[in-house]
Short mmCIF file of C-alpha atoms in Angstrom, two decimals:
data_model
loop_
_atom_site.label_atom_id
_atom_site.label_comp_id
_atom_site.label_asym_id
_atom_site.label_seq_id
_atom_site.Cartn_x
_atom_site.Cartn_y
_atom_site.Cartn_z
CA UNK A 16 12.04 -20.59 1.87
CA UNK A 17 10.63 -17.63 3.43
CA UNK A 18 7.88 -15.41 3.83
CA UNK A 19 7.14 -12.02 5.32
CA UNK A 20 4.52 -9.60 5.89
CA UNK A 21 5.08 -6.54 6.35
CA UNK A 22 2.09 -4.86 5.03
CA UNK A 23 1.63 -4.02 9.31
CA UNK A 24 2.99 -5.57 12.18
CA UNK A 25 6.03 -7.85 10.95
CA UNK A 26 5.11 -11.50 10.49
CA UNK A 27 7.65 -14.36 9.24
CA UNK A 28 6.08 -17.62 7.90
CA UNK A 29 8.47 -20.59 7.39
CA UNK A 30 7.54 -23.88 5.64
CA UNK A 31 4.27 -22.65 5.75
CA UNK A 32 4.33 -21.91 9.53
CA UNK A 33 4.12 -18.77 10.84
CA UNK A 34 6.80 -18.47 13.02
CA UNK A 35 7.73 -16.07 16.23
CA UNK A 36 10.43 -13.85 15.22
CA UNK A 37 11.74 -12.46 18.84
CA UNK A 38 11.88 -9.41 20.97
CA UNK A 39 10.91 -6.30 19.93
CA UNK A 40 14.43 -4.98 18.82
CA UNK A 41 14.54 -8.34 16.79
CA UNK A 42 11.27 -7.62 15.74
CA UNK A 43 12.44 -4.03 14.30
CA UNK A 44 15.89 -5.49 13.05
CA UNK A 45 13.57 -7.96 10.94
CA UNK A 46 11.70 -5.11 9.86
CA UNK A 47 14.49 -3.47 8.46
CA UNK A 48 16.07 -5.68 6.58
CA UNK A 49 12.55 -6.45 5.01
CA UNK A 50 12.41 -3.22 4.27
CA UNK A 51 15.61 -3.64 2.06
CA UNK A 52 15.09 -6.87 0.80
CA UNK A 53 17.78 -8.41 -1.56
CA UNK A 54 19.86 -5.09 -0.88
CA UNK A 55 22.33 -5.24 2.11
CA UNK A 56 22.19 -3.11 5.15
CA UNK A 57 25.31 -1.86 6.67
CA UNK A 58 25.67 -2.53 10.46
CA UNK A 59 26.65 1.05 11.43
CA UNK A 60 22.89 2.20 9.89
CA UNK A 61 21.29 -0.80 11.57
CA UNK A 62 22.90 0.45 14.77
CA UNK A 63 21.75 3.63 14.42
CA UNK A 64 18.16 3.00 13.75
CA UNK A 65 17.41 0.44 16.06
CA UNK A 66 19.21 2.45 18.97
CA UNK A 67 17.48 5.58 17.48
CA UNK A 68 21.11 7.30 17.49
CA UNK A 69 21.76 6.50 21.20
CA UNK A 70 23.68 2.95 20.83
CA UNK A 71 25.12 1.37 24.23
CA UNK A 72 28.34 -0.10 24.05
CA UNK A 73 27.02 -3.73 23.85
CA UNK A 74 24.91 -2.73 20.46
CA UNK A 75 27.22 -4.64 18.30
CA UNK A 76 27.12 -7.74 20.36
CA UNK A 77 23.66 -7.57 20.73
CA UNK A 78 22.86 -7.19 16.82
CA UNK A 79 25.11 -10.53 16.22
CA UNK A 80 22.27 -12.14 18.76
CA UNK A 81 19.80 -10.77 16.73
CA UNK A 82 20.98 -11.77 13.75
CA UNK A 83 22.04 -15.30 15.18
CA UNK A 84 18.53 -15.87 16.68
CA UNK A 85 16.96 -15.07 13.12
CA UNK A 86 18.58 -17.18 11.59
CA UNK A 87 17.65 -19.83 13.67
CA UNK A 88 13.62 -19.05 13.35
CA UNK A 89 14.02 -18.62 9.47
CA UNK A 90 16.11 -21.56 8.66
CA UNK A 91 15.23 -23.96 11.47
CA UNK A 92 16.41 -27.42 9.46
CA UNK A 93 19.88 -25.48 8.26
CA UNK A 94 23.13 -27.75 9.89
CA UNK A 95 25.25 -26.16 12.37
CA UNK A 96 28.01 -24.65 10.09
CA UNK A 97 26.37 -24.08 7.02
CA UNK A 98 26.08 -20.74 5.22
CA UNK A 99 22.86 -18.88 6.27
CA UNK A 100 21.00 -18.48 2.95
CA UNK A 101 18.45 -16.31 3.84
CA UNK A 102 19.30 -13.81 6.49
CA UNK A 103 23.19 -13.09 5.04
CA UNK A 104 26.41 -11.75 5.52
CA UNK A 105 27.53 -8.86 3.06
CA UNK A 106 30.31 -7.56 3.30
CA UNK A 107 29.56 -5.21 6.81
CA UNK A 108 25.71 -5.59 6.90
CA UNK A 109 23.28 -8.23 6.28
CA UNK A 110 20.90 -8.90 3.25
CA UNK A 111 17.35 -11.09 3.16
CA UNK A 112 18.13 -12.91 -0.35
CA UNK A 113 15.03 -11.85 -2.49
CA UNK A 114 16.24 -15.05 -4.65
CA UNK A 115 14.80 -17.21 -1.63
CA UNK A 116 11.95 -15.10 0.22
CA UNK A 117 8.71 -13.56 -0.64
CA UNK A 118 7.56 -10.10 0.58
CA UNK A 119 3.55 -9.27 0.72
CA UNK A 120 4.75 -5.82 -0.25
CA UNK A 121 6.08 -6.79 -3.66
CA UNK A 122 2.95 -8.74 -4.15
CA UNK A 123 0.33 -5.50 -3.58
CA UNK A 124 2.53 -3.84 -5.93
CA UNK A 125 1.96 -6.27 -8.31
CA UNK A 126 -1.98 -6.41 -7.15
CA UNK A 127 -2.50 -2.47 -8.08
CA UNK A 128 -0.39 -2.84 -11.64
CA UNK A 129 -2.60 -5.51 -12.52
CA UNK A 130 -5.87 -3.48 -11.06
CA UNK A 131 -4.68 0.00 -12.95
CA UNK A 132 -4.11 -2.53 -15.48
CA UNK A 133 -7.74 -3.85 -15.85
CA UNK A 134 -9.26 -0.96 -15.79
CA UNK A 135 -7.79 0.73 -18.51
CA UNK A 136 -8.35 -2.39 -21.07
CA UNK A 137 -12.06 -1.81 -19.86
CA UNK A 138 -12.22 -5.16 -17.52
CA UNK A 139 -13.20 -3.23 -14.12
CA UNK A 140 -14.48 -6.72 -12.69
CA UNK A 141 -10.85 -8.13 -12.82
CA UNK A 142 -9.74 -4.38 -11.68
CA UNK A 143 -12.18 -4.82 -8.80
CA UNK A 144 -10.44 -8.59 -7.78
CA UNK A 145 -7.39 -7.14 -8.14
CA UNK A 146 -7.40 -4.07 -5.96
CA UNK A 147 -9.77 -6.28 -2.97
CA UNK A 148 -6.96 -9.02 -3.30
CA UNK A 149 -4.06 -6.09 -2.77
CA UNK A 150 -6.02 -4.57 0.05
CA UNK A 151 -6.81 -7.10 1.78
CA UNK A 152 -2.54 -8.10 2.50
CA UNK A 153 -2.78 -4.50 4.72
CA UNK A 154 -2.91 -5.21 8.60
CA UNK A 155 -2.16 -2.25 9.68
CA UNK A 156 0.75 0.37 9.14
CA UNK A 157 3.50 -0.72 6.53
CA UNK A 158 6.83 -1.68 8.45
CA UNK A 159 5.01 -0.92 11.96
CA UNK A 160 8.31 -1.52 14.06
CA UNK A 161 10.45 0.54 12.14
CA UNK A 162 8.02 2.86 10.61
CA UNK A 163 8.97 6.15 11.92
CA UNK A 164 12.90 5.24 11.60
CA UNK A 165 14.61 7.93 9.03
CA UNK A 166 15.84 4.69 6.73
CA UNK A 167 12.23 3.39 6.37
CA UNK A 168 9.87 6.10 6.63
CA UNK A 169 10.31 7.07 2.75
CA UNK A 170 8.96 3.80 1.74
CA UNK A 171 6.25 3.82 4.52
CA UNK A 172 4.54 7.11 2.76
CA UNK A 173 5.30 5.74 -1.00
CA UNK A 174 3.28 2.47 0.25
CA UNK A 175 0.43 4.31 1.72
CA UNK A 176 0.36 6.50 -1.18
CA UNK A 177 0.17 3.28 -3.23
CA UNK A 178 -2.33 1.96 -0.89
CA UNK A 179 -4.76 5.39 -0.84
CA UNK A 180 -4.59 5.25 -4.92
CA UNK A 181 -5.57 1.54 -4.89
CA UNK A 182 -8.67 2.43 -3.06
CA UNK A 183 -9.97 5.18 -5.32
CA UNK A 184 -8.98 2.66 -8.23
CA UNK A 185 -11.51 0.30 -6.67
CA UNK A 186 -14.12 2.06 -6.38
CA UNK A 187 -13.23 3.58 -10.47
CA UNK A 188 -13.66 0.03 -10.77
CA UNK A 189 -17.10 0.04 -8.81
CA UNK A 190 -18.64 3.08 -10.72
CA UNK A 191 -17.19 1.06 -13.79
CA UNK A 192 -19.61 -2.33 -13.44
CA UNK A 193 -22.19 0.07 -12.10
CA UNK A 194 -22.52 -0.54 -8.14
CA UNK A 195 -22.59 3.48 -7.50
CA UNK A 196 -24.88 2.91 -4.26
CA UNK A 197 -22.06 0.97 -3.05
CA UNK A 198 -19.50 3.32 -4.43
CA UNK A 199 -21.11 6.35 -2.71
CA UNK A 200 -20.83 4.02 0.87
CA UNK A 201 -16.80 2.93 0.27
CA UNK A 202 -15.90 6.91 -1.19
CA UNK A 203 -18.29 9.40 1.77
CA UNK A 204 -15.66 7.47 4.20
CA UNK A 205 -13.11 7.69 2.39
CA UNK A 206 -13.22 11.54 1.79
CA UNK A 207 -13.84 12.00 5.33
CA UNK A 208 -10.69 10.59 5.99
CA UNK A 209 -8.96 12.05 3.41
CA UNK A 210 -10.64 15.46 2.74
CA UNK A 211 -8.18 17.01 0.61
CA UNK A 212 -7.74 13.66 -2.21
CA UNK A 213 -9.23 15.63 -5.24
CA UNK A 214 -9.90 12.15 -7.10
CA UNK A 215 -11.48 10.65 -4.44
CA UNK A 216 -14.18 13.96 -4.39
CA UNK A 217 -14.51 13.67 -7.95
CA UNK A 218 -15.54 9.81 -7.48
CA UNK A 219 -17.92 10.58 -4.84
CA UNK A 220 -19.37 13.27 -6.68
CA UNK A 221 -20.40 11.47 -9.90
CA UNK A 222 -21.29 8.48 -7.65
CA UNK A 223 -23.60 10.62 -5.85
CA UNK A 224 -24.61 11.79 -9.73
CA UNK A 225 -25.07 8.56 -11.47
CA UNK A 226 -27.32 7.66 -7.86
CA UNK A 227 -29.66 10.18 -8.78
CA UNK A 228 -27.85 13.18 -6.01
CA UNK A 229 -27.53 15.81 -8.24
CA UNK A 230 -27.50 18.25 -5.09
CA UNK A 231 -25.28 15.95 -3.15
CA UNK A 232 -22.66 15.56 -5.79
CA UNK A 233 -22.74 19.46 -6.33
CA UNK A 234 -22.23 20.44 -2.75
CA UNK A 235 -19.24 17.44 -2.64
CA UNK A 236 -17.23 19.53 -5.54
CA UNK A 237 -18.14 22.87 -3.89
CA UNK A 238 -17.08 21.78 -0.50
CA UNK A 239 -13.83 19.96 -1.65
CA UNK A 240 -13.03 23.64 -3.81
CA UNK A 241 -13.39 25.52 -0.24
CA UNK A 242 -11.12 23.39 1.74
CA UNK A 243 -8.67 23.95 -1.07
CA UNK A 244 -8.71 27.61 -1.38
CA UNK A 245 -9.19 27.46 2.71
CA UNK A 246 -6.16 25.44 3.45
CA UNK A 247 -3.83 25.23 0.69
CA UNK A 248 -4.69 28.24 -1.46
CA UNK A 249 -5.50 26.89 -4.58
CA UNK A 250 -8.03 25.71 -7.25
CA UNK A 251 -9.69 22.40 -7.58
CA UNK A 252 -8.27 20.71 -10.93
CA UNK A 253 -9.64 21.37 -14.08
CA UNK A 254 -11.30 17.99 -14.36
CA UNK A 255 -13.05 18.93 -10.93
CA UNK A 256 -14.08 21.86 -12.47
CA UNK A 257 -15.39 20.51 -15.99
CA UNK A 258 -17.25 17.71 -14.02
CA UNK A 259 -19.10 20.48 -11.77
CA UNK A 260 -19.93 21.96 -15.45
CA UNK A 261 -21.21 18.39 -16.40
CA UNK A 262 -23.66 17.72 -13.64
CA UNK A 263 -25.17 21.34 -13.84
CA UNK A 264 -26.14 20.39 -17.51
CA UNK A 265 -26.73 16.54 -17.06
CA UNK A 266 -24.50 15.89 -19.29
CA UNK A 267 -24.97 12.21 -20.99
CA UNK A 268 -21.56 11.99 -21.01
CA UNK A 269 -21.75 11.22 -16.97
CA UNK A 270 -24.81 8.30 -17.21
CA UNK A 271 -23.41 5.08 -16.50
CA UNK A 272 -23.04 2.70 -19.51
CA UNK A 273 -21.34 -0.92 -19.39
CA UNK A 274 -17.48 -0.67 -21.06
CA UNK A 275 -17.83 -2.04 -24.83
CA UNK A 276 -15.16 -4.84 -24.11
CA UNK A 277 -17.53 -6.33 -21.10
CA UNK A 278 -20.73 -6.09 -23.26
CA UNK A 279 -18.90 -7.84 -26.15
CA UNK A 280 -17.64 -10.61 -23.84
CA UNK A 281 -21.36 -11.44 -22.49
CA UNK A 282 -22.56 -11.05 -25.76
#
């Protein structure tokens, strides 16, 4: 009946429609309960989120608004007395029925399974459609409204953790079918935004490798193992390590050969 994206800013669609779902507090009270989905959320938390622990004496009468204007956006055609069916009652919350709505953040879960998937039964094209189709859901931060609420700001790093592995896994995917040049573009900004991702260095560095960078790739493992000592104190992983070994020797282990299942299936 319902569908929302929360993947950034919150976005409702309804028969197809995207649809306006309020004021900003109704925004972040959407949010929420997305957040949650099919699990209810008790009034007193709601309260103290979207008042950010300060609540004025109206917040309870202005939550059953909230929660009456929603359910007018979400279930425009429902008759006036009628059990809501979407945004419910429960007990002293309210619950979005997963039975009856659809959440983008469920379906780039199900987008990076199916990638990680791929890629180990050695189809990295279908790994590659997978992870672009999962990325491309993002807007912008996951649960933006309510983002930096104590409730929701768990599931906001798990998600961009999810969403950081899903790009290294595509560009696995893109070493995998052979487009390093591109894979050296996608991982140099990547790293630079994320310095201290050891798999993204080692991606970059046999990238750079397999491009014909031996240098390049060196000084990426060699750089990355600074920052770590630097910063953190610590040693680049073993497979770091054993890859710098690799490109010092050329190892034929690192040259880029199509997967066995993807020969066999043009074969």
């Amino acid at each position: 009946m319902a569908e929302f994206r929360a993947l950034g800013p919150i976005e409702a669609v309804v028969g197809g429609r995207l649809v306006d779902p309020g004021a900003p507090k109704q925004r972040a009270l959407l949010a929420l309960l997305v957040s949650k989905v099919g699990q209810p959320v008790a009034v007193d938390m709601i309260v103290e989120e979207l008042w950010t622990g300060n609540p004025p004496p109206s917040a309870i009468t202005s939550l059953q608004a909230y929660v009456a204007n929603l359910r007018r956006v979400l279930e425009p055609h429902r008759a006036p007395r009628t059990p809501a069916t979407v945004l419910r009652t429960y007990g002293r919350g309210y619950l979005l029925d997963n039975r009856v709505v659809e959440v983008d953040v469920h379906r780039f879960s199900e987008r990076a399974t199916a990638g990680w998937q791929a890629l180990d039964w050695g189809e990295p094209q279908q790994a590659v459609r997978e992870f672009e189709a999962g990325l491309a859901l993002w807007r912008g931060q996951a649960y933006a409204e309510v983002a930096d609420t104590t409730y929701v700001r768990p599931d906001v790093a798990r998600l961009e953790e999810l969403r950081l592995s899903v790009v290294e896994g595509r560009c696995a995917a893109l070493l995998a079918v052979g487009a390093h040049e591109m894979a050296v573009a996608e991982l140099e900004a990547f790293t630079r935004a994320h310095p201290l991702r050891e798999y993204g260095c080692e991606l970059l560095s046999l990238a750079l490798y397999r491009a014909g960078r031996q240098a390049d790739a060196l000084a990426v493992l060699r750089t990355n193992q600074k920052r770590l000592a630097d910063e953190l104190g610590i040693d680049p992983r073993p497979a770091l390590q054993h890859l710098e070994n690799e490109i010092l020797n050329h190892a034929p282990a690192l040259d880029w050969r199509p997967h066995p299942r993807a020969v066999a299936k043009s074969a």
